[in-house]
CSV table of C-alpha atoms in Angstrom, one decimal:
chain,number,residue,atom,x,y,z
L,1,UNK,CA,-3.0,-38.0,-30.7
L,2,UNK,CA,0.5,-39.2,-31.6
L,3,UNK,CA,3.8,-37.9,-30.3
L,4,UNK,CA,4.5,-36.1,-33.5
L,5,UNK,CA,1.0,-34.5,-33.4
L,6,UNK,CA,1.6,-33.3,-29.8
L,7,UNK,CA,5.0,-31.9,-30.8
L,8,UNK,CA,3.5,-30.1,-33.8
L,9,UNK,CA,0.7,-28.6,-31.6
L,10,UNK,CA,3.2,-27.4,-29.0
L,11,UNK,CA,5.4,-25.9,-31.7
L,12,UNK,CA,2.4,-24.1,-33.2
L,13,UNK,CA,1.5,-22.7,-29.8
L,14,UNK,CA,5.0,-21.5,-29.2
L,15,UNK,CA,5.2,-19.8,-32.6
L,16,UNK,CA,1.8,-18.1,-31.9
L,17,UNK,CA,3.1,-16.8,-28.6
L,18,UNK,CA,6.1,-15.3,-30.3
L,19,UNK,CA,3.9,-13.8,-32.9
L,20,UNK,CA,1.8,-12.1,-30.2
L,21,UNK,CA,5.0,-10.8,-28.5
L,22,UNK,CA,6.7,-9.5,-31.7
L,23,UNK,CA,3.7,-8.1,-33.4
L,24,UNK,CA,2.5,-8.0,-37.0
L,25,UNK,CA,5.9,-7.2,-38.4
L,26,UNK,CA,7.0,-10.7,-37.6
L,27,UNK,CA,4.2,-12.5,-39.4
L,28,UNK,CA,6.0,-13.1,-42.8
L,29,UNK,CA,9.1,-14.4,-41.2
L,30,UNK,CA,7.3,-16.7,-38.8
L,31,UNK,CA,5.1,-18.1,-41.6
L,32,UNK,CA,8.3,-19.5,-43.2
L,33,UNK,CA,8.8,-21.8,-40.2
L,34,UNK,CA,7.6,-25.5,-40.3
L,35,UNK,CA,3.9,-25.5,-39.7
L,36,UNK,CA,3.5,-21.8,-40.5
L,37,UNK,CA,2.1,-19.2,-38.2
L,38,UNK,CA,-1.7,-19.2,-38.0
L,39,UNK,CA,-3.5,-17.4,-35.1
L,40,UNK,CA,-6.8,-18.6,-33.7
L,41,UNK,CA,-9.8,-16.1,-33.7
L,42,UNK,CA,-9.1,-15.5,-30.0
L,43,UNK,CA,-5.4,-14.9,-30.6
L,44,UNK,CA,-6.3,-12.4,-33.3
L,45,UNK,CA,-8.4,-10.5,-30.8
L,46,UNK,CA,-5.4,-10.6,-28.4
L,47,UNK,CA,-3.2,-9.4,-31.2
L,48,UNK,CA,-5.4,-6.4,-32.0
L,49,UNK,CA,-5.6,-5.5,-28.3
L,50,UNK,CA,-1.8,-5.6,-27.9
L,51,UNK,CA,-1.2,-3.7,-31.2
L,52,UNK,CA,-3.3,-0.9,-29.9
L,53,UNK,CA,-0.8,-0.2,-27.1
L,54,UNK,CA,2.6,-1.5,-28.3
L,55,UNK,CA,2.4,-1.0,-32.0
L,56,UNK,CA,0.0,2.0,-32.5
L,57,UNK,CA,1.5,2.8,-36.0
L,58,UNK,CA,0.0,-0.5,-37.3
L,59,UNK,CA,-3.6,0.5,-36.4
L,60,UNK,CA,-4.2,2.4,-39.7
L,61,UNK,CA,-4.9,5.7,-37.9
L,62,UNK,CA,-7.2,4.2,-35.3
L,63,UNK,CA,-4.7,5.2,-32.6
L,64,UNK,CA,-3.8,8.9,-32.4
L,65,UNK,CA,-0.3,9.9,-31.3
L,66,UNK,CA,1.0,13.0,-29.5
L,67,UNK,CA,-1.3,12.4,-26.5
L,68,UNK,CA,-4.6,12.5,-28.3
L,69,UNK,CA,-5.4,8.8,-27.6
L,70,UNK,CA,-8.2,6.7,-29.0
L,71,UNK,CA,-11.8,7.7,-29.2
L,72,UNK,CA,-14.0,6.9,-26.3
L,73,UNK,CA,-16.0,4.1,-28.0
L,74,UNK,CA,-12.8,2.4,-29.2
L,75,UNK,CA,-11.4,2.5,-25.7
L,76,UNK,CA,-14.6,1.0,-24.2
L,77,UNK,CA,-14.5,-1.8,-26.7
L,78,UNK,CA,-10.8,-2.3,-26.1
L,79,UNK,CA,-11.3,-2.5,-22.4
L,80,UNK,CA,-14.0,-5.1,-22.8
L,81,UNK,CA,-11.7,-7.2,-25.1
L,82,UNK,CA,-8.8,-7.3,-22.7
L,83,UNK,CA,-11.0,-8.1,-19.7
L,84,UNK,CA,-12.3,-11.2,-21.6
L,85,UNK,CA,-9.0,-12.3,-23.1
L,86,UNK,CA,-6.5,-11.8,-20.3
L,87,UNK,CA,-6.1,-12.7,-16.7
L,88,UNK,CA,-6.8,-9.9,-14.2
L,89,UNK,CA,-3.2,-9.3,-13.3
L,90,UNK,CA,-2.4,-8.8,-17.0
L,91,UNK,CA,-5.4,-6.5,-17.5
L,92,UNK,CA,-4.1,-4.0,-14.9
L,93,UNK,CA,-0.6,-4.0,-16.6
L,94,UNK,CA,-2.2,-3.4,-20.0
L,95,UNK,CA,-4.4,-0.6,-18.6
L,96,UNK,CA,-1.4,1.2,-17.2
L,97,UNK,CA,0.6,0.8,-20.3
L,98,UNK,CA,-2.3,2.1,-22.4
L,99,UNK,CA,-2.5,5.2,-20.3
L,100,UNK,CA,1.2,6.0,-20.5
L,101,UNK,CA,1.8,5.0,-24.2
L,102,UNK,CA,-1.4,6.1,-25.9
L,103,UNK,CA,-2.1,9.4,-24.1
L,104,UNK,CA,-5.3,8.1,-22.5
L,105,UNK,CA,-5.1,10.2,-19.3
L,106,UNK,CA,-7.9,12.5,-20.4
L,107,UNK,CA,-10.1,9.6,-21.1
L,108,UNK,CA,-9.7,8.5,-17.5
L,109,UNK,CA,-12.0,11.4,-16.8
L,110,UNK,CA,-14.8,9.9,-18.8
L,111,UNK,CA,-17.5,8.1,-16.7
L,112,UNK,CA,-18.0,5.3,-19.2
L,113,UNK,CA,-14.3,4.5,-19.2
L,114,UNK,CA,-14.1,4.6,-15.4
L,115,UNK,CA,-17.0,2.1,-15.1
L,116,UNK,CA,-15.1,-0.3,-17.3
L,117,UNK,CA,-11.7,-0.1,-15.7
L,118,UNK,CA,-10.3,-3.0,-13.6
L,119,UNK,CA,-9.7,-1.5,-10.1
L,120,UNK,CA,-5.9,-0.9,-9.7
L,121,UNK,CA,-4.1,1.2,-7.1
L,122,UNK,CA,-1.8,2.8,-9.7
L,123,UNK,CA,-4.8,4.1,-11.7
L,124,UNK,CA,-6.4,5.3,-8.5
L,125,UNK,CA,-3.3,7.3,-7.7
L,126,UNK,CA,-3.3,8.8,-11.2
L,127,UNK,CA,-7.0,9.7,-10.8
L,128,UNK,CA,-6.2,11.5,-7.5
L,129,UNK,CA,-3.4,13.5,-9.1
L,130,UNK,CA,-5.9,14.5,-11.9
L,131,UNK,CA,-8.9,15.2,-9.8
L,132,UNK,CA,-8.9,18.9,-10.2
L,133,UNK,CA,-9.4,18.3,-13.9
L,134,UNK,CA,-12.3,15.8,-13.5
L,135,UNK,CA,-15.4,17.2,-15.1
L,136,UNK,CA,-18.7,17.3,-13.1
L,137,UNK,CA,-20.2,14.4,-15.1
L,138,UNK,CA,-17.3,12.1,-14.0
L,139,UNK,CA,-16.8,13.0,-10.4
L,140,UNK,CA,-19.1,10.3,-9.0
L,141,UNK,CA,-17.6,7.7,-11.2
L,142,UNK,CA,-14.1,8.7,-10.1
L,143,UNK,CA,-15.1,8.5,-6.4
L,144,UNK,CA,-16.7,5.1,-7.0
L,145,UNK,CA,-13.5,3.8,-8.7
L,146,UNK,CA,-11.3,5.0,-5.8
L,147,UNK,CA,-13.8,3.6,-3.3
L,148,UNK,CA,-13.3,0.2,-4.8
L,149,UNK,CA,-9.6,0.4,-4.2
L,150,UNK,CA,-10.1,1.7,-0.7
L,151,UNK,CA,-12.6,-1.0,0.2
L,152,UNK,CA,-10.2,-3.7,-1.1
L,153,UNK,CA,-7.3,-2.4,1.0
L,154,UNK,CA,-9.6,-2.0,4.0
L,155,UNK,CA,-10.7,-5.6,3.8
L,156,UNK,CA,-7.0,-6.6,3.7
L,157,UNK,CA,-5.9,-4.6,6.7
L,158,UNK,CA,-8.7,-3.8,9.0
L,159,UNK,CA,-9.1,-7.0,11.0
L,160,UNK,CA,-5.3,-7.4,11.4
L,161,UNK,CA,-4.8,-3.8,12.5
L,162,UNK,CA,-7.6,-4.0,15.1
L,163,UNK,CA,-6.3,-7.3,16.4
L,164,UNK,CA,-2.8,-5.8,16.7
L,165,UNK,CA,-3.9,-2.7,18.6
L,166,UNK,CA,-6.1,-4.6,21.0
L,167,UNK,CA,-3.3,-7.1,21.6
L,168,UNK,CA,-0.8,-4.3,22.4
L,169,UNK,CA,-0.6,-5.1,26.1
L,170,UNK,CA,0.8,-3.1,28.9
L,171,UNK,CA,3.4,-5.4,30.4
L,172,UNK,CA,3.7,-3.4,33.6
L,173,UNK,CA,0.2,-3.9,34.9
L,174,UNK,CA,-2.1,-6.9,35.3
L,175,UNK,CA,-5.8,-7.3,35.2
L,176,UNK,CA,-8.2,-9.3,37.4
L,177,UNK,CA,-10.3,-10.0,34.3
L,178,UNK,CA,-9.5,-13.3,32.6
L,179,UNK,CA,-8.7,-13.2,28.9
L,180,UNK,CA,-6.9,-16.0,27.1
L,181,UNK,CA,-5.3,-13.6,24.6
L,182,UNK,CA,-3.8,-11.6,27.5
L,183,UNK,CA,-2.4,-14.5,29.6
L,184,UNK,CA,1.0,-13.8,31.2
L,185,UNK,CA,2.5,-17.2,30.8
L,186,UNK,CA,5.9,-16.3,32.3
L,187,UNK,CA,4.5,-14.9,35.6
L,188,UNK,CA,1.8,-17.6,35.8
L,189,UNK,CA,4.4,-20.4,35.6
L,190,UNK,CA,6.9,-18.7,38.0
L,191,UNK,CA,4.3,-18.0,40.7
L,192,UNK,CA,2.9,-21.5,40.5
L,193,UNK,CA,6.0,-23.7,40.4
L,194,UNK,CA,5.4,-24.8,43.9
L,195,UNK,CA,2.1,-26.3,42.8
L,196,UNK,CA,3.7,-28.8,40.5
L,197,UNK,CA,1.9,-32.2,40.6
L,198,UNK,CA,4.2,-35.2,40.1
L,199,UNK,CA,1.1,-37.4,39.6
L,200,UNK,CA,-0.2,-35.3,36.8
L,201,UNK,CA,3.2,-34.3,35.5
L,202,UNK,CA,2.2,-30.6,35.2
L,203,UNK,CA,1.7,-27.4,37.2
L,204,UNK,CA,-1.8,-26.9,38.7
L,205,UNK,CA,-1.9,-23.1,39.0
L,206,UNK,CA,-3.5,-21.6,42.1
L,207,UNK,CA,-3.7,-18.2,40.4
L,208,UNK,CA,-3.5,-17.2,36.7
L,209,UNK,CA,-2.2,-13.8,35.8
L,210,UNK,CA,-3.5,-11.7,32.9
L,211,UNK,CA,-2.0,-8.5,31.3
L,212,UNK,CA,-4.1,-5.4,31.3
L,213,UNK,CA,-5.0,-4.2,27.8
L,214,UNK,CA,-3.5,-0.9,26.8
L,215,UNK,CA,-6.9,0.2,25.6
L,216,UNK,CA,-8.1,0.1,29.2
L,217,UNK,CA,-5.2,2.1,30.6
L,218,UNK,CA,-4.1,5.0,28.5
L,219,UNK,CA,-4.8,6.1,25.0
L,220,UNK,CA,-2.0,6.1,22.4
L,221,UNK,CA,-1.6,9.0,19.9
L,222,UNK,CA,-0.6,7.9,16.4
L,223,UNK,CA,0.5,10.7,14.1
L,224,UNK,CA,0.6,9.9,10.4
L,225,UNK,CA,2.7,12.4,8.5
L,226,UNK,CA,2.2,12.0,4.7
L,227,UNK,CA,4.4,13.3,1.9
L,228,UNK,CA,2.2,14.6,-0.9
L,229,UNK,CA,4.9,14.6,-3.6
L,230,UNK,CA,3.9,12.8,-6.8
L,231,UNK,CA,6.1,9.7,-6.3
L,232,UNK,CA,4.1,8.9,-3.1
L,233,UNK,CA,0.7,8.2,-4.8
L,234,UNK,CA,0.2,4.6,-3.9
L,235,UNK,CA,1.8,5.1,-0.4
L,236,UNK,CA,-0.7,7.9,0.3
L,237,UNK,CA,-3.6,5.6,-0.4
L,238,UNK,CA,-2.4,2.9,2.0
L,239,UNK,CA,-1.6,5.5,4.6
L,240,UNK,CA,-5.1,7.0,4.4
L,241,UNK,CA,-6.8,3.7,4.8
L,242,UNK,CA,-4.6,2.8,7.8
L,243,UNK,CA,-5.3,6.2,9.4
L,244,UNK,CA,-9.1,5.8,9.0
L,245,UNK,CA,-9.0,2.3,10.6
L,246,UNK,CA,-7.0,3.7,13.5
L,247,UNK,CA,-9.2,6.7,13.9
L,248,UNK,CA,-12.3,4.4,14.4
L,249,UNK,CA,-10.7,2.8,17.5
L,250,UNK,CA,-11.2,4.3,20.9
L,251,UNK,CA,-7.8,3.2,22.1
L,252,UNK,CA,-6.0,5.4,19.5
L,253,UNK,CA,-6.0,9.2,19.0
L,254,UNK,CA,-5.2,9.6,15.3
L,255,UNK,CA,-3.7,12.7,13.8
L,256,UNK,CA,-3.2,12.9,10.0
L,257,UNK,CA,-0.9,15.6,8.6
L,258,UNK,CA,-0.2,16.0,4.8
L,259,UNK,CA,2.6,18.2,3.5
L,260,UNK,CA,4.3,19.5,0.4
L,261,UNK,CA,5.8,23.0,0.9
L,262,UNK,CA,2.8,23.7,3.2
L,263,UNK,CA,1.3,21.6,6.0
L,264,UNK,CA,-2.3,20.6,6.2
L,265,UNK,CA,-4.0,18.9,9.2
L,266,UNK,CA,-6.5,16.4,7.8
L,267,UNK,CA,-7.5,14.7,11.1
L,268,UNK,CA,-11.1,15.8,10.7
L,269,UNK,CA,-11.5,13.7,7.5
L,270,UNK,CA,-10.5,10.4,9.1
L,271,UNK,CA,-14.1,9.1,9.2
L,272,UNK,CA,-14.0,8.4,5.5
L,273,UNK,CA,-10.7,7.4,3.8
L,274,UNK,CA,-12.0,8.6,0.4
L,275,UNK,CA,-12.7,12.1,1.8
L,276,UNK,CA,-9.2,11.9,3.4
L,277,UNK,CA,-7.7,11.1,0.0
L,278,UNK,CA,-9.5,14.0,-1.6
L,279,UNK,CA,-8.0,16.3,0.9
L,280,UNK,CA,-4.5,15.4,-0.2
L,281,UNK,CA,-2.9,17.3,-3.1
L,282,UNK,CA,-0.5,15.0,-4.9
L,283,UNK,CA,2.4,16.7,-6.5
L,284,UNK,CA,4.4,19.8,-5.8
L,285,UNK,CA,7.5,20.5,-3.7
L,286,UNK,CA,8.5,19.1,-0.3
L,287,UNK,CA,9.3,20.6,3.1
L,288,UNK,CA,9.5,17.7,5.5
L,289,UNK,CA,11.1,19.7,8.3
L,290,UNK,CA,8.1,22.0,8.4
L,291,UNK,CA,5.7,19.1,8.8
L,292,UNK,CA,7.8,17.5,11.5
L,293,UNK,CA,7.8,20.9,13.4
L,294,UNK,CA,4.0,20.8,13.2
L,295,UNK,CA,3.9,17.2,14.4
L,296,UNK,CA,6.0,18.2,17.4
L,297,UNK,CA,3.2,20.6,18.4
L,298,UNK,CA,0.7,17.7,18.5
L,299,UNK,CA,2.7,15.6,21.0
L,300,UNK,CA,1.2,15.6,24.5
L,301,UNK,CA,2.6,12.4,26.0
L,302,UNK,CA,5.8,11.5,24.2
L,303,UNK,CA,6.2,8.0,25.6
L,304,UNK,CA,2.7,7.1,24.2
L,305,UNK,CA,3.1,8.8,20.9
L,306,UNK,CA,3.9,6.9,17.6
L,307,UNK,CA,4.9,9.0,14.6
L,308,UNK,CA,4.8,7.5,11.1
L,309,UNK,CA,6.8,9.6,8.6
L,310,UNK,CA,5.7,8.4,5.2
L,311,UNK,CA,8.0,10.0,2.6
L,312,UNK,CA,10.6,9.4,-0.1
L,313,UNK,CA,12.8,11.8,2.1
L,314,UNK,CA,13.7,14.1,-0.8
L,315,UNK,CA,13.8,17.2,1.3
L,316,UNK,CA,13.4,20.5,-0.4
L,317,UNK,CA,13.6,22.4,2.8
L,318,UNK,CA,16.1,22.3,5.7
L,319,UNK,CA,17.8,18.9,5.8
L,320,UNK,CA,19.8,19.6,8.9
L,321,UNK,CA,16.7,21.0,10.6
L,322,UNK,CA,14.8,17.9,9.7
L,323,UNK,CA,17.4,15.6,11.2
L,324,UNK,CA,17.6,17.8,14.3
L,325,UNK,CA,13.8,17.8,14.9
L,326,UNK,CA,13.6,14.0,14.5
L,327,UNK,CA,16.4,13.6,17.0
L,328,UNK,CA,14.6,15.9,19.5
L,329,UNK,CA,11.4,13.9,19.1
L,330,UNK,CA,13.2,10.6,19.6
L,331,UNK,CA,15.0,11.8,22.7
L,332,UNK,CA,11.8,13.0,24.2
L,333,UNK,CA,10.4,9.5,24.0
L,334,UNK,CA,8.3,9.5,20.8
L,335,UNK,CA,8.5,6.3,18.8
L,336,UNK,CA,9.3,7.2,15.2
L,337,UNK,CA,9.0,5.0,12.1
L,338,UNK,CA,10.1,6.2,8.6
L,339,UNK,CA,8.2,4.4,5.9
L,340,UNK,CA,9.7,4.9,2.5
L,341,UNK,CA,6.9,3.2,0.7
L,342,UNK,CA,3.7,1.3,1.4
L,343,UNK,CA,3.2,-0.1,-2.1
L,344,UNK,CA,3.5,-3.8,-2.5
L,345,UNK,CA,5.9,-3.9,-5.5
L,346,UNK,CA,8.7,-2.1,-7.2
L,347,UNK,CA,12.0,-0.8,-5.9
L,348,UNK,CA,11.6,2.0,-3.3
L,349,UNK,CA,12.4,5.5,-4.5
L,350,UNK,CA,14.0,7.5,-1.7
L,351,UNK,CA,16.9,9.8,-0.6
L,352,UNK,CA,19.5,7.3,0.6
L,353,UNK,CA,21.7,9.9,2.3
L,354,UNK,CA,18.9,11.1,4.6
L,355,UNK,CA,17.6,7.6,5.1
L,356,UNK,CA,21.1,6.6,6.4
L,357,UNK,CA,21.2,9.6,8.7
L,358,UNK,CA,17.8,8.8,10.2
L,359,UNK,CA,18.7,5.1,10.6
L,360,UNK,CA,21.9,6.0,12.3
L,361,UNK,CA,19.8,7.8,15.0
L,362,UNK,CA,18.1,4.5,15.8
L,363,UNK,CA,14.9,5.4,13.8
L,364,UNK,CA,13.8,2.4,11.6
L,365,UNK,CA,13.7,3.6,8.0
L,366,UNK,CA,12.5,1.0,5.5
L,367,UNK,CA,10.0,0.1,2.8
L,368,UNK,CA,7.0,-1.8,4.3
L,369,UNK,CA,4.6,-3.8,2.2
L,370,UNK,CA,1.0,-3.4,3.3
L,371,UNK,CA,0.7,-6.9,4.8
L,372,UNK,CA,3.4,-6.0,7.4
L,373,UNK,CA,1.7,-2.9,8.7
L,374,UNK,CA,-0.4,-4.6,11.4
L,375,UNK,CA,2.6,-6.5,12.7
L,376,UNK,CA,4.7,-3.3,12.6
L,377,UNK,CA,2.0,-1.4,14.5
L,378,UNK,CA,1.8,-4.1,17.2
L,379,UNK,CA,5.6,-4.2,17.6
L,380,UNK,CA,5.7,-0.4,18.1
L,381,UNK,CA,2.8,-0.3,20.6
L,382,UNK,CA,4.4,-3.1,22.6
L,383,UNK,CA,7.7,-1.3,22.7
L,384,UNK,CA,9.7,-3.9,20.8
L,385,UNK,CA,13.0,-3.2,19.1
L,386,UNK,CA,11.9,-1.8,15.8
L,387,UNK,CA,15.4,-1.9,14.3
L,388,UNK,CA,15.5,-5.6,14.9
L,389,UNK,CA,12.0,-5.9,13.4
L,390,UNK,CA,13.1,-4.1,10.2
L,391,UNK,CA,16.3,-6.2,9.9
L,392,UNK,CA,14.4,-9.5,10.1
L,393,UNK,CA,12.0,-8.4,7.2
L,394,UNK,CA,14.5,-7.1,4.7
């Protein structure tokens, strides 16, 4: 192929991409460019799939407006097309746009559509918010879809969370049981300096010191206080998976509280994160102060209690009371972390005024991506400076 042929091919591909972006209205103008504007059969399929969402008026009535959406068979074919034509990341974007732009929320409740959807945490949150409307024929498909998301998050977090908890060592006590992961390097070196060997050029320790694992000394209580307002959909899913992982560990006593204007204790559902999610009512008002009051009643040993407040901090109740209760908990010795969001993407949505007041009390208040949760948990259980932790990761 000559240089001119390569240039012409590149130009044709570039024009085709612009044609896909601009839609059918641009066809006549783009045809006037050198080389014209011809789409391949695959690009024509892409164009039809994109037109369905972004230019519904060009579909000759195949796309209904005013929230009626497409017919179920059309949606199933459309889903099959986009899965074969686009990369997975693009598919999830197209699915979400289709639901918002074409009024397809009701079709999310159809079992055939749920079986064809690419698993996506945003869609899972939408399904949870609609679950009271899910017909009996679709309930199992909806649970299966949410289960896929939960299992994916569980695979991402479980090993790291377990490792973080078991590595949370009590720095005040030592154990006679050898464990490489619990080696107290500092004390071992200090106590064995006199055993330095000039010949070997190293210390030959007479005794090696190991930390005692926190799991062998005293259980921690972790309270996860979850805001059920609509903006917290994705955060609720991550929080539920994390809670279920912690609840399965003997070293941790896990309490899960969900709130809107009322408070619900969901600790009994921690065995299955999907059951836990189905116990949460997404949407409604917010009374954070009432939930913190309930969490106070769960505290038995403040110095070994970790409270995660997962909320956008838009308080519909008593703001002054909320700040006062958080201050009381902190002064009693409870470790408190305010997580504004657990979703891995997008700008956090939260009440900046309350977030600043909480931070001023020395309570870390920040948006945490899922991958940082195990590290954050380990830092909290080890008694590290959490304000410094949050500053380093902003």
